[in-house]
mmCIF file of C-alpha atoms and ligand atoms in Angstrom:
data_model
loop_
_atom_site.group_PDB
_atom_site.id
_atom_site.type_symbol
_atom_site.label_atom_id
_atom_site.label_comp_id
_atom_site.label_asym_id
_atom_site.label_seq_id
_atom_site.Cartn_x
_atom_site.Cartn_y
_atom_site.Cartn_z
ATOM 1 C CA MET A 1 7.761 -18.990 84.081
ATOM 2 C CA GLY A 2 4.486 -20.964 84.435
ATOM 3 C CA ILE A 3 2.355 -22.466 87.082
ATOM 4 C CA ASP A 4 2.110 -25.849 88.461
ATOM 5 C CA ALA A 5 -0.820 -28.008 87.741
ATOM 6 C CA GLY A 6 -3.794 -27.062 89.887
ATOM 7 C CA SER A 7 -6.412 -29.479 90.931
ATOM 8 C CA GLY A 8 -7.300 -29.782 87.261
ATOM 9 C CA GLY A 9 -4.440 -32.079 86.155
ATOM 10 C CA LYS A 10 -1.026 -33.538 86.422
ATOM 11 C CA VAL A 11 2.209 -31.523 85.673
ATOM 12 C CA GLU A 12 2.769 -33.519 82.486
ATOM 13 C CA ASP A 13 -0.793 -32.769 81.295
ATOM 14 C CA LEU A 14 -0.136 -29.066 81.858
ATOM 15 C CA HIS A 15 3.120 -29.101 79.935
ATOM 16 C CA PHE A 16 1.372 -30.941 77.121
ATOM 17 C CA PHE A 17 -1.418 -28.337 77.137
ATOM 18 C CA TYR A 18 1.165 -25.503 76.993
ATOM 19 C CA GLU A 19 2.771 -27.178 74.059
ATOM 20 C CA GLN A 20 -0.565 -27.457 72.267
ATOM 21 C CA VAL A 21 -1.188 -23.756 72.753
ATOM 22 C CA LYS A 22 2.337 -22.988 71.489
ATOM 23 C CA GLN A 23 1.737 -25.031 68.400
ATOM 24 C CA VAL A 24 -0.926 -22.561 67.219
ATOM 25 C CA HIS A 25 1.286 -19.541 68.080
ATOM 26 C CA GLY A 26 -0.598 -18.861 71.235
ATOM 27 C CA ARG A 27 0.602 -18.460 74.927
ATOM 28 C CA GLY A 28 -1.246 -18.446 78.212
ATOM 29 C CA LEU A 29 -1.196 -14.816 79.275
ATOM 30 C CA TRP A 30 -0.024 -15.856 82.742
ATOM 31 C CA GLN A 31 3.025 -17.352 81.024
ATOM 32 C CA THR A 32 4.190 -14.090 79.402
ATOM 33 C CA GLU A 33 5.831 -11.002 80.760
ATOM 34 C CA GLY A 34 2.779 -9.266 79.250
ATOM 35 C CA THR A 35 1.156 -6.860 81.673
ATOM 36 C CA ALA A 36 4.034 -7.096 84.233
ATOM 37 C CA LYS A 37 6.594 -5.625 81.756
ATOM 38 C CA LYS A 38 8.571 -2.894 83.465
ATOM 39 C CA ALA A 39 9.493 0.493 81.931
ATOM 40 C CA ALA A 40 13.013 0.463 80.436
ATOM 41 C CA THR A 41 13.875 4.090 80.076
ATOM 42 C CA LEU A 42 16.410 5.083 82.722
ATOM 43 C CA PRO A 43 16.859 8.602 84.029
ATOM 44 C CA TYR A 44 20.078 9.560 82.244
ATOM 45 C CA LEU A 45 22.366 12.448 81.433
ATOM 46 C CA TRP A 46 24.750 12.977 78.550
ATOM 47 C CA LYS A 47 27.419 15.671 78.896
ATOM 48 C CA PHE A 48 27.992 17.856 75.857
ATOM 49 C CA GLU A 49 31.642 18.050 76.578
ATOM 50 C CA ASP A 50 31.884 14.208 76.016
ATOM 51 C CA PHE A 51 30.102 14.457 72.661
ATOM 52 C CA ARG A 52 31.624 17.669 71.178
ATOM 53 C CA PRO A 53 35.091 16.330 70.322
ATOM 54 C CA LEU A 54 33.419 13.175 68.932
ATOM 55 C CA LEU A 55 31.193 15.216 66.669
ATOM 56 C CA PHE A 56 34.241 17.056 65.247
ATOM 57 C CA LYS A 57 35.969 13.700 64.825
ATOM 58 C CA ALA A 58 32.933 12.456 62.932
ATOM 59 C CA THR A 59 33.415 15.361 60.492
ATOM 60 C CA GLU A 60 36.877 13.999 59.611
ATOM 61 C CA MET A 61 35.869 10.390 59.517
ATOM 62 C CA VAL A 62 32.359 10.290 58.055
ATOM 63 C CA PRO A 63 31.518 12.172 54.885
ATOM 64 C CA ILE A 64 28.093 13.727 55.055
ATOM 65 C CA GLU A 65 27.000 11.928 51.815
ATOM 66 C CA LEU A 66 27.670 8.684 53.540
ATOM 67 C CA ALA A 67 25.821 9.457 56.805
ATOM 68 C CA GLU A 68 23.044 11.474 55.083
ATOM 69 C CA ARG A 69 22.786 13.185 58.487
ATOM 70 C CA ARG A 70 26.027 13.291 60.519
ATOM 71 C CA VAL A 71 24.434 12.450 63.784
ATOM 72 C CA LEU A 72 25.540 10.878 67.078
ATOM 73 C CA VAL A 73 22.637 9.453 69.013
ATOM 74 C CA MET A 74 22.455 9.623 72.792
ATOM 75 C CA ALA A 75 21.465 6.096 73.641
ATOM 76 C CA ASN A 76 19.656 5.281 76.904
ATOM 77 C CA PRO A 77 21.478 2.372 78.484
ATOM 78 C CA GLY A 78 18.234 1.013 79.903
ATOM 79 C CA ILE A 79 16.853 0.418 76.380
ATOM 80 C CA THR A 80 18.294 -2.485 74.508
ATOM 81 C CA SER A 81 17.735 -1.069 71.039
ATOM 82 C CA ASP A 82 20.886 1.111 71.722
ATOM 83 C CA TRP A 83 19.891 4.182 69.713
ATOM 84 C CA GLN A 84 17.029 5.789 71.563
ATOM 85 C CA ALA A 85 16.972 8.294 74.427
ATOM 86 C CA SER A 86 13.542 7.291 75.781
ATOM 87 C CA SER A 87 10.838 4.777 75.042
ATOM 88 C CA THR A 88 9.232 7.061 72.394
ATOM 89 C CA MET A 89 11.851 9.668 71.486
ATOM 90 C CA LEU A 90 15.315 10.223 70.192
ATOM 91 C CA ALA A 91 17.910 12.802 71.315
ATOM 92 C CA ASN A 92 20.650 13.211 68.684
ATOM 93 C CA LEU A 93 23.433 15.586 68.050
ATOM 94 C CA GLN A 94 24.021 16.722 64.519
ATOM 95 C CA ILE A 95 26.993 18.512 63.117
ATOM 96 C CA ILE A 96 27.244 20.187 59.727
ATOM 97 C CA LEU A 97 30.365 21.916 58.315
ATOM 98 C CA PRO A 98 30.483 25.073 56.143
ATOM 99 C CA GLY A 99 29.536 24.267 52.600
ATOM 100 C CA GLU A 100 27.873 20.962 53.430
ATOM 101 C CA VAL A 101 24.351 19.931 52.606
ATOM 102 C CA ALA A 102 22.400 17.246 54.372
ATOM 103 C CA ARG A 103 20.246 16.097 51.554
ATOM 104 C CA SER A 104 16.494 16.350 51.308
ATOM 105 C CA HIS A 105 14.238 13.628 52.636
ATOM 106 C CA ARG A 106 10.963 13.159 54.491
ATOM 107 C CA HIS A 107 9.608 10.828 57.018
ATOM 108 C CA SER A 108 6.462 10.228 59.008
ATOM 109 C CA ALA A 109 8.369 10.770 62.217
ATOM 110 C CA SER A 110 8.175 14.359 63.493
ATOM 111 C CA ALA A 111 11.433 16.224 64.174
ATOM 112 C CA LEU A 112 12.676 19.243 66.020
ATOM 113 C CA ARG A 113 16.037 21.024 66.364
ATOM 114 C CA LEU A 114 17.354 22.989 69.298
ATOM 115 C CA VAL A 115 20.370 24.849 68.089
ATOM 116 C CA ILE A 116 23.539 24.496 70.244
ATOM 117 C CA GLU A 117 26.274 26.316 68.487
ATOM 118 C CA GLY A 118 27.191 28.132 65.340
ATOM 119 C CA THR A 119 25.330 30.334 62.870
ATOM 120 C CA GLY A 120 24.862 30.327 59.117
ATOM 121 C CA ALA A 121 23.123 26.998 58.613
ATOM 122 C CA TYR A 122 19.513 26.711 57.642
ATOM 123 C CA THR A 123 16.832 24.048 57.752
ATOM 124 C CA ALA A 124 14.603 24.181 54.617
ATOM 125 C CA VAL A 125 11.124 22.684 55.102
ATOM 126 C CA ASN A 126 9.002 22.156 51.975
ATOM 127 C CA GLY A 127 11.121 24.752 50.169
ATOM 128 C CA GLU A 128 11.323 27.458 52.866
ATOM 129 C CA LYS A 129 14.618 28.219 54.457
ATOM 130 C CA SER A 130 15.015 29.271 58.050
ATOM 131 C CA TYR A 131 18.440 30.328 59.330
ATOM 132 C CA MET A 132 19.241 29.013 62.759
ATOM 133 C CA GLU A 133 20.932 30.582 65.732
ATOM 134 C CA PRO A 134 21.798 29.113 69.149
ATOM 135 C CA GLY A 135 18.701 28.544 71.250
ATOM 136 C CA ASP A 136 16.300 28.562 68.327
ATOM 137 C CA PHE A 137 13.647 25.883 68.376
ATOM 138 C CA VAL A 138 13.059 24.688 64.864
ATOM 139 C CA THR A 139 10.301 22.318 63.699
ATOM 140 C CA THR A 140 10.265 19.732 60.970
ATOM 141 C CA PRO A 141 6.708 18.366 60.924
ATOM 142 C CA ASN A 142 6.004 14.839 59.934
ATOM 143 C CA TRP A 143 6.109 14.088 56.137
ATOM 144 C CA THR A 144 7.585 17.480 55.118
ATOM 145 C CA TRP A 145 10.669 17.558 52.839
ATOM 146 C CA HIS A 146 13.606 18.921 54.668
ATOM 147 C CA ASP A 147 17.348 19.497 54.075
ATOM 148 C CA HIS A 148 19.998 21.337 55.996
ATOM 149 C CA GLY A 149 22.783 23.419 54.562
ATOM 150 C CA ASN A 150 25.623 25.400 56.225
ATOM 151 C CA GLU A 151 26.292 28.661 54.387
ATOM 152 C CA GLY A 152 28.331 30.111 57.333
ATOM 153 C CA ASP A 153 31.956 29.826 58.090
ATOM 154 C CA SER A 154 31.931 27.672 61.163
ATOM 155 C CA ALA A 155 30.652 24.182 62.117
ATOM 156 C CA MET A 156 27.136 24.114 63.393
ATOM 157 C CA ILE A 157 25.733 21.766 66.002
ATOM 158 C CA TRP A 158 22.212 21.113 67.137
ATOM 159 C CA LEU A 159 20.098 18.722 69.106
ATOM 160 C CA ASP A 160 17.584 16.670 67.065
ATOM 161 C CA GLY A 161 14.465 15.365 68.794
ATOM 162 C CA LEU A 162 12.415 12.838 66.914
ATOM 163 C CA ASP A 163 9.527 10.436 67.767
ATOM 164 C CA VAL A 164 10.942 7.519 65.693
ATOM 165 C CA PRO A 165 10.490 4.758 68.371
ATOM 166 C CA LEU A 166 6.835 5.769 68.831
ATOM 167 C CA ILE A 167 6.193 5.719 65.113
ATOM 168 C CA GLN A 168 7.959 2.435 64.752
ATOM 169 C CA ALA A 169 5.853 0.936 67.650
ATOM 170 C CA THR A 170 2.719 1.939 65.680
ATOM 171 C CA GLU A 171 4.191 0.624 62.401
ATOM 172 C CA THR A 172 3.525 3.887 60.669
ATOM 173 C CA ASN A 173 7.144 4.616 59.823
ATOM 174 C CA PHE A 174 7.596 5.836 56.229
ATOM 175 C CA TYR A 175 10.633 7.394 54.711
ATOM 176 C CA GLU A 176 11.544 8.804 51.278
ATOM 177 C CA VAL A 177 14.596 10.451 49.797
ATOM 178 C CA TYR A 178 14.052 13.444 47.538
ATOM 179 C CA GLU A 179 15.198 12.988 43.904
ATOM 180 C CA ALA A 180 17.611 16.010 44.222
ATOM 181 C CA GLU A 181 19.987 16.984 46.978
ATOM 182 C CA GLN A 182 17.811 19.997 47.869
ATOM 183 C CA TYR A 183 14.101 20.568 47.491
ATOM 184 C CA PRO A 184 13.532 23.677 45.395
ATOM 185 C CA ILE A 185 13.097 26.965 47.347
ATOM 186 C CA VAL A 186 9.545 28.033 46.655
ATOM 187 C CA THR A 187 8.812 30.356 49.611
ATOM 188 C CA PRO A 188 10.684 33.488 50.840
ATOM 189 C CA ASP A 189 13.106 32.766 53.701
ATOM 190 C CA ASP A 190 11.505 32.781 57.162
ATOM 191 C CA MET A 191 7.970 33.347 55.663
ATOM 192 C CA SER A 192 6.556 31.255 58.536
ATOM 193 C CA ILE A 193 8.054 33.661 61.067
ATOM 194 C CA ARG A 194 6.484 36.590 59.198
ATOM 195 C CA LEU A 195 3.096 34.900 59.043
ATOM 196 C CA PHE A 196 2.942 33.048 62.314
ATOM 197 C CA GLY A 197 5.619 34.525 64.594
ATOM 198 C CA GLY A 198 3.410 37.366 65.757
ATOM 199 C CA GLY A 199 2.347 35.732 69.063
ATOM 200 C CA ALA A 200 -1.325 36.402 69.583
ATOM 201 C CA LEU A 201 -1.687 37.928 66.137
ATOM 202 C CA LYS A 202 -2.403 35.344 63.522
ATOM 203 C CA PRO A 203 -3.174 35.873 59.803
ATOM 204 C CA SER A 204 -6.938 35.745 59.463
ATOM 205 C CA TRP A 205 -6.940 34.647 55.796
ATOM 206 C CA VAL A 206 -4.723 31.611 56.280
ATOM 207 C CA LYS A 207 -6.214 28.208 56.830
ATOM 208 C CA HIS A 208 -3.946 25.680 58.471
ATOM 209 C CA ASN A 209 -5.801 22.494 59.350
ATOM 210 C CA GLN A 210 -2.862 20.443 60.370
ATOM 211 C CA TYR A 211 -1.758 18.608 63.563
ATOM 212 C CA PHE A 212 1.500 20.613 63.682
ATOM 213 C CA SER A 213 2.450 24.242 64.017
ATOM 214 C CA PRO A 214 3.029 26.237 60.816
ATOM 215 C CA LEU A 215 5.780 28.169 62.521
ATOM 216 C CA LEU A 216 9.082 26.701 61.567
ATOM 217 C CA ASN A 217 11.443 28.658 63.838
ATOM 218 C CA TYR A 218 10.739 29.976 67.421
ATOM 219 C CA LYS A 219 13.659 32.400 67.769
ATOM 220 C CA PHE A 220 15.454 32.232 71.036
ATOM 221 C CA THR A 221 15.761 36.032 71.442
ATOM 222 C CA LYS A 222 11.937 36.222 71.497
ATOM 223 C CA THR A 223 11.491 33.220 73.868
ATOM 224 C CA TYR A 224 14.119 34.555 76.310
ATOM 225 C CA GLU A 225 12.504 38.084 76.184
ATOM 226 C CA THR A 226 9.151 36.597 76.916
ATOM 227 C CA LEU A 227 10.461 34.405 79.761
ATOM 228 C CA LYS A 228 12.185 37.409 81.341
ATOM 229 C CA ALA A 229 9.160 39.681 81.099
ATOM 230 C CA MET A 230 7.004 37.010 82.794
ATOM 231 C CA SER A 231 9.531 36.499 85.524
ATOM 232 C CA GLU A 232 9.342 40.143 86.662
ATOM 233 C CA HIS A 233 6.005 39.590 88.315
ATOM 234 C CA THR A 234 5.510 35.890 88.873
ATOM 235 C CA ASP A 235 7.357 32.796 90.021
ATOM 236 C CA GLY A 236 5.468 30.684 87.432
ATOM 237 C CA SER A 237 4.854 27.006 88.069
ATOM 238 C CA PRO A 238 6.081 25.474 91.405
ATOM 239 C CA HIS A 239 7.344 22.543 89.325
ATOM 240 C CA ASP A 240 8.859 24.168 86.237
ATOM 241 C CA GLY A 241 9.549 27.826 87.137
ATOM 242 C CA ILE A 242 8.607 30.289 84.371
ATOM 243 C CA SER A 243 7.682 27.791 81.766
ATOM 244 C CA VAL A 244 6.214 28.398 78.283
ATOM 245 C CA GLU A 245 5.104 25.903 75.671
ATOM 246 C CA TYR A 246 6.050 26.457 72.081
ATOM 247 C CA ALA A 247 2.454 26.486 70.890
ATOM 248 C CA ASN A 248 0.914 26.101 67.453
ATOM 249 C CA PRO A 249 -0.125 29.705 67.032
ATOM 250 C CA MET A 250 -3.273 28.659 65.061
ATOM 251 C CA THR A 251 -4.674 26.266 67.634
ATOM 252 C CA GLY A 252 -2.812 26.704 70.918
ATOM 253 C CA GLY A 253 -1.879 23.072 70.650
ATOM 254 C CA PRO A 254 1.529 21.405 70.615
ATOM 255 C CA ALA A 255 4.185 22.428 68.152
ATOM 256 C CA LEU A 256 4.311 18.948 66.690
ATOM 257 C CA ALA A 257 1.621 16.337 66.344
ATOM 258 C CA THR A 258 3.267 13.908 68.775
ATOM 259 C CA ILE A 259 5.756 16.153 70.698
ATOM 260 C CA ALA A 260 5.070 19.010 73.053
ATOM 261 C CA CYS A 261 8.005 21.439 73.581
ATOM 262 C CA PHE A 262 8.756 23.860 76.393
ATOM 263 C CA ALA A 263 11.246 26.413 77.689
ATOM 264 C CA SER A 264 11.616 27.103 81.391
ATOM 265 C CA LEU A 265 13.490 29.914 83.084
ATOM 266 C CA LEU A 266 14.830 29.113 86.473
ATOM 267 C CA ALA A 267 16.074 32.058 88.571
ATOM 268 C CA PRO A 268 19.426 31.587 90.268
ATOM 269 C CA GLY A 269 18.999 29.623 93.470
ATOM 270 C CA LEU A 270 15.430 28.573 92.630
ATOM 271 C CA ARG A 271 14.469 25.126 93.695
ATOM 272 C CA THR A 272 11.235 23.774 92.233
ATOM 273 C CA LYS A 273 9.003 21.311 93.969
ATOM 274 C CA ALA A 274 8.958 17.671 92.927
ATOM 275 C CA HIS A 275 6.152 16.207 90.855
ATOM 276 C CA ARG A 276 5.748 13.147 88.559
ATOM 277 C CA HIS A 277 3.578 12.692 85.523
ATOM 278 C CA THR A 278 3.149 10.234 82.744
ATOM 279 C CA GLY A 279 4.923 10.926 79.539
ATOM 280 C CA GLY A 280 8.711 10.808 79.106
ATOM 281 C CA THR A 281 10.545 14.147 78.873
ATOM 282 C CA ILE A 282 13.941 15.057 77.458
ATOM 283 C CA TYR A 283 15.640 18.136 78.799
ATOM 284 C CA HIS A 284 18.340 20.214 77.147
ATOM 285 C CA VAL A 285 20.167 22.973 78.978
ATOM 286 C CA ILE A 286 20.063 26.009 76.744
ATOM 287 C CA LYS A 287 21.745 28.188 79.407
ATOM 288 C CA GLY A 288 22.895 28.049 82.896
ATOM 289 C CA LYS A 289 24.116 25.466 85.513
ATOM 290 C CA GLY A 290 22.339 23.509 88.147
ATOM 291 C CA ARG A 291 20.979 20.131 89.177
ATOM 292 C CA SER A 292 17.861 18.055 88.906
ATOM 293 C CA ILE A 293 16.819 15.438 91.343
ATOM 294 C CA ILE A 294 15.235 12.531 89.545
ATOM 295 C CA GLN A 295 13.700 9.717 91.567
ATOM 296 C CA GLY A 296 16.030 10.615 94.534
ATOM 297 C CA LYS A 297 19.232 10.893 92.464
ATOM 298 C CA VAL A 298 21.135 14.128 91.790
ATOM 299 C CA PHE A 299 21.922 14.918 88.179
ATOM 300 C CA HIS A 300 24.385 17.893 87.752
ATOM 301 C CA TRP A 301 23.992 19.653 84.595
ATOM 302 C CA SER A 302 25.544 22.541 82.745
ATOM 303 C CA GLU A 303 25.086 24.332 79.437
ATOM 304 C CA LYS A 304 24.374 22.107 76.458
ATOM 305 C CA ASP A 305 23.901 18.943 78.440
ATOM 306 C CA THR A 306 20.851 16.678 77.751
ATOM 307 C CA PHE A 307 19.018 14.429 80.234
ATOM 308 C CA VAL A 308 15.883 12.344 80.278
ATOM 309 C CA VAL A 309 13.196 12.125 82.914
ATOM 310 C CA PRO A 310 11.215 8.892 82.216
ATOM 311 C CA SER A 311 7.436 8.674 82.597
ATOM 312 C CA TRP A 312 6.215 8.652 86.244
ATOM 313 C CA HIS A 313 9.589 9.604 87.834
ATOM 314 C CA TRP A 314 9.685 12.232 90.561
ATOM 315 C CA HIS A 315 11.717 15.244 89.506
ATOM 316 C CA GLU A 316 12.604 18.712 90.709
ATOM 317 C CA HIS A 317 15.116 21.249 89.455
ATOM 318 C CA GLN A 318 17.562 23.581 91.212
ATOM 319 C CA ALA A 319 19.423 26.328 89.407
ATOM 320 C CA GLU A 320 22.783 27.608 90.494
ATOM 321 C CA SER A 321 22.934 30.366 87.874
ATOM 322 C CA GLU A 322 20.032 31.661 85.750
ATOM 323 C CA SER A 323 19.077 28.776 83.660
ATOM 324 C CA VAL A 324 16.878 28.070 80.595
ATOM 325 C CA LEU A 325 15.798 24.456 80.172
ATOM 326 C CA PHE A 326 14.348 23.299 76.910
ATOM 327 C CA SER A 327 12.271 20.136 77.058
ATOM 328 C CA TYR A 328 10.160 17.951 74.850
ATOM 329 C CA SER A 329 7.625 15.391 75.775
ATOM 330 C CA ASP A 330 5.382 12.716 74.298
ATOM 331 C CA SER A 331 2.420 14.092 76.164
ATOM 332 C CA PRO A 332 0.359 14.973 73.013
ATOM 333 C CA VAL A 333 0.173 11.258 72.358
ATOM 334 C CA ILE A 334 -0.996 10.133 75.786
ATOM 335 C CA THR A 335 -3.191 13.066 76.765
ATOM 336 C CA PRO A 336 -6.043 12.565 74.270
ATOM 337 C CA LEU A 337 -6.132 8.918 75.357
ATOM 338 C CA GLY A 338 -6.835 9.809 78.951
ATOM 339 C CA LEU A 339 -3.412 8.535 80.026
ATOM 340 C CA TYR A 340 -1.912 11.749 81.402
ATOM 341 C CA TYR A 341 -1.678 11.643 85.198
ATOM 342 C CA GLU A 342 0.169 14.076 87.344
ATOM 343 C CA GLU A 343 0.922 14.182 91.043
ATOM 344 C CA ALA A 344 2.816 16.629 93.281
ATOM 345 C CA LEU A 345 4.994 15.298 96.158
ATOM 346 C CA LYS A 346 3.329 16.080 99.398
ATOM 347 C CA GLU A 347 5.921 14.982 101.879
ATOM 348 C CA ASP A 348 8.966 17.078 103.017
ATOM 349 C CA ASN A 349 7.583 20.315 101.626
ATOM 350 C CA GLY A 350 7.695 18.809 98.106
ATOM 351 C CA HIS A 351 11.323 17.794 98.104
ATOM 352 C CA GLN A 352 12.596 14.248 97.556
ATOM 353 C CA LYS A 353 15.059 12.545 99.856
ATOM 354 C CA ILE A 354 18.380 12.437 98.115
ATOM 355 C CA GLU A 355 19.734 8.925 97.782
ATOM 356 C CA GLY A 356 22.715 9.334 95.565
ATOM 357 C CA THR A 357 24.344 11.109 92.671
ATOM 358 C CA PHE A 358 24.108 10.191 88.982
ATOM 359 C CA GLU A 359 27.113 8.391 87.499
ATOM 360 C CA ALA A 360 27.408 7.359 83.921
ATOM 361 C CA LEU A 361 26.894 3.564 83.602
ATOM 362 C CA PRO A 362 29.576 1.252 82.226
ATOM 363 C CA VAL A 363 29.140 0.651 78.563
ATOM 364 C CA PRO A 364 27.775 -2.864 77.897
ATOM 365 C CA GLU A 365 29.433 -5.164 75.389
ATOM 366 C CA ARG A 366 26.988 -5.181 72.512
ATOM 367 C CA GLY A 367 29.118 -7.283 70.231
ATOM 368 C CA GLY A 368 29.589 -6.856 66.560
ATOM 369 C CA GLY A 369 32.217 -5.075 64.591
ATOM 370 C CA VAL A 370 31.883 -1.833 62.671
ATOM 371 C CA GLN A 371 28.497 -1.773 61.034
ATOM 372 C CA GLN A 372 27.453 0.417 58.173
ATOM 373 C CA ARG A 373 23.914 1.338 57.455
ATOM 374 C CA ARG A 374 22.370 2.053 54.123
ATOM 375 C CA THR A 375 23.628 5.023 52.137
ATOM 376 C CA HIS A 376 21.692 7.248 49.863
ATOM 377 C CA SER A 377 24.449 8.750 47.802
ATOM 378 C CA LYS A 378 23.801 8.548 44.096
HETATM 379 O O1 GTQ B 1 17.797 16.010 60.270
HETATM 380 O O2 GTQ B 1 16.362 14.971 59.180
HETATM 381 O O3 GTQ B 1 18.960 13.114 64.073
HETATM 382 O O4 GTQ B 1 16.120 12.416 59.547
HETATM 383 C C1 GTQ B 1 17.752 11.663 62.621
HETATM 384 C C2 GTQ B 1 17.019 11.562 61.499
HETATM 385 C C3 GTQ B 1 18.090 13.962 62.083
HETATM 386 C C4 GTQ B 1 17.207 15.010 60.080
HETATM 387 C C5 GTQ B 1 18.264 12.935 62.941
HETATM 388 C C6 GTQ B 1 16.806 12.585 60.646
HETATM 389 C C7 GTQ B 1 17.304 13.839 60.973
#
């Protein structure tokens, strides 16, 4: 890139000038991709049926002590880093076998789990266990010690959402391994549900001046019951159907400091109207079958699939059978900065023109052989 010499000088002079600027680690702004840089996150969909057998294969091939977390990431092919689902967030699938423990650690990244299959495993956060069941939304706030253990008799799989790319971009990424495999249990199981799971009833004596929700597990049975009760007398949002946010019960704010999480019930046959907003969103199908149209392209989804709607992309949903979509978004980061914009599609009664159907992209050659990351086994 560059510009030719204007009236101010000869081309050679200009090149000499650029070189001088370069020598002090500078660049002319007009020479850089700078402000013209395009968003990289592609709308994308990962089928659970593709990942499930690979997760089980991972249980045979990769001991949990080696992996620390036995996790397959869903990598957005638009992003060259090759391990993130969107510009700010991860969408990973974790599997843990009966008897296994994923050792205790903590990080400044915030994390969430959406349970996909199995029972009997818990996540312990700062010494409080919460047993997880399919559909449960479980929080691991930033800088809290957490380990997972499977005390059941079947494998357990869940979706992990984390804000690691965001935390890395701000260079606030810290990570620590706990000295023992498990952090000591110091609180009765599911104490957070007892204290903070009462909906509009919150404990009046408890102070919780934190950026994140004190509730560690939002049980699916309760979420689904709430959605169904709402759906009896309202259609909810024209864009999201009957949609609820997993709120911090003490403040009404987002569940995690940097990630807002939602569940939407879509009645069979319902077609929402298209809108677009800033903030990337990752969707996970808790229940049902249908399609979403993202920026004119049809994405067919069924139970347990995961897809991403990048910032400022038109999207609308259509359910074939009754569906519940879980979603998480980086909106808590952009909203306080005045960067949240939203727009409804006005043309064609709020529906996009369909221009094609999503197909998985060919996998790029990224070179390199088998790579092994750090391990934390003793
Ligand atoms: O369970 O703590 O998918 O630390 C990635 C990093 C899960 C976890 C991930 C993690 C975890």
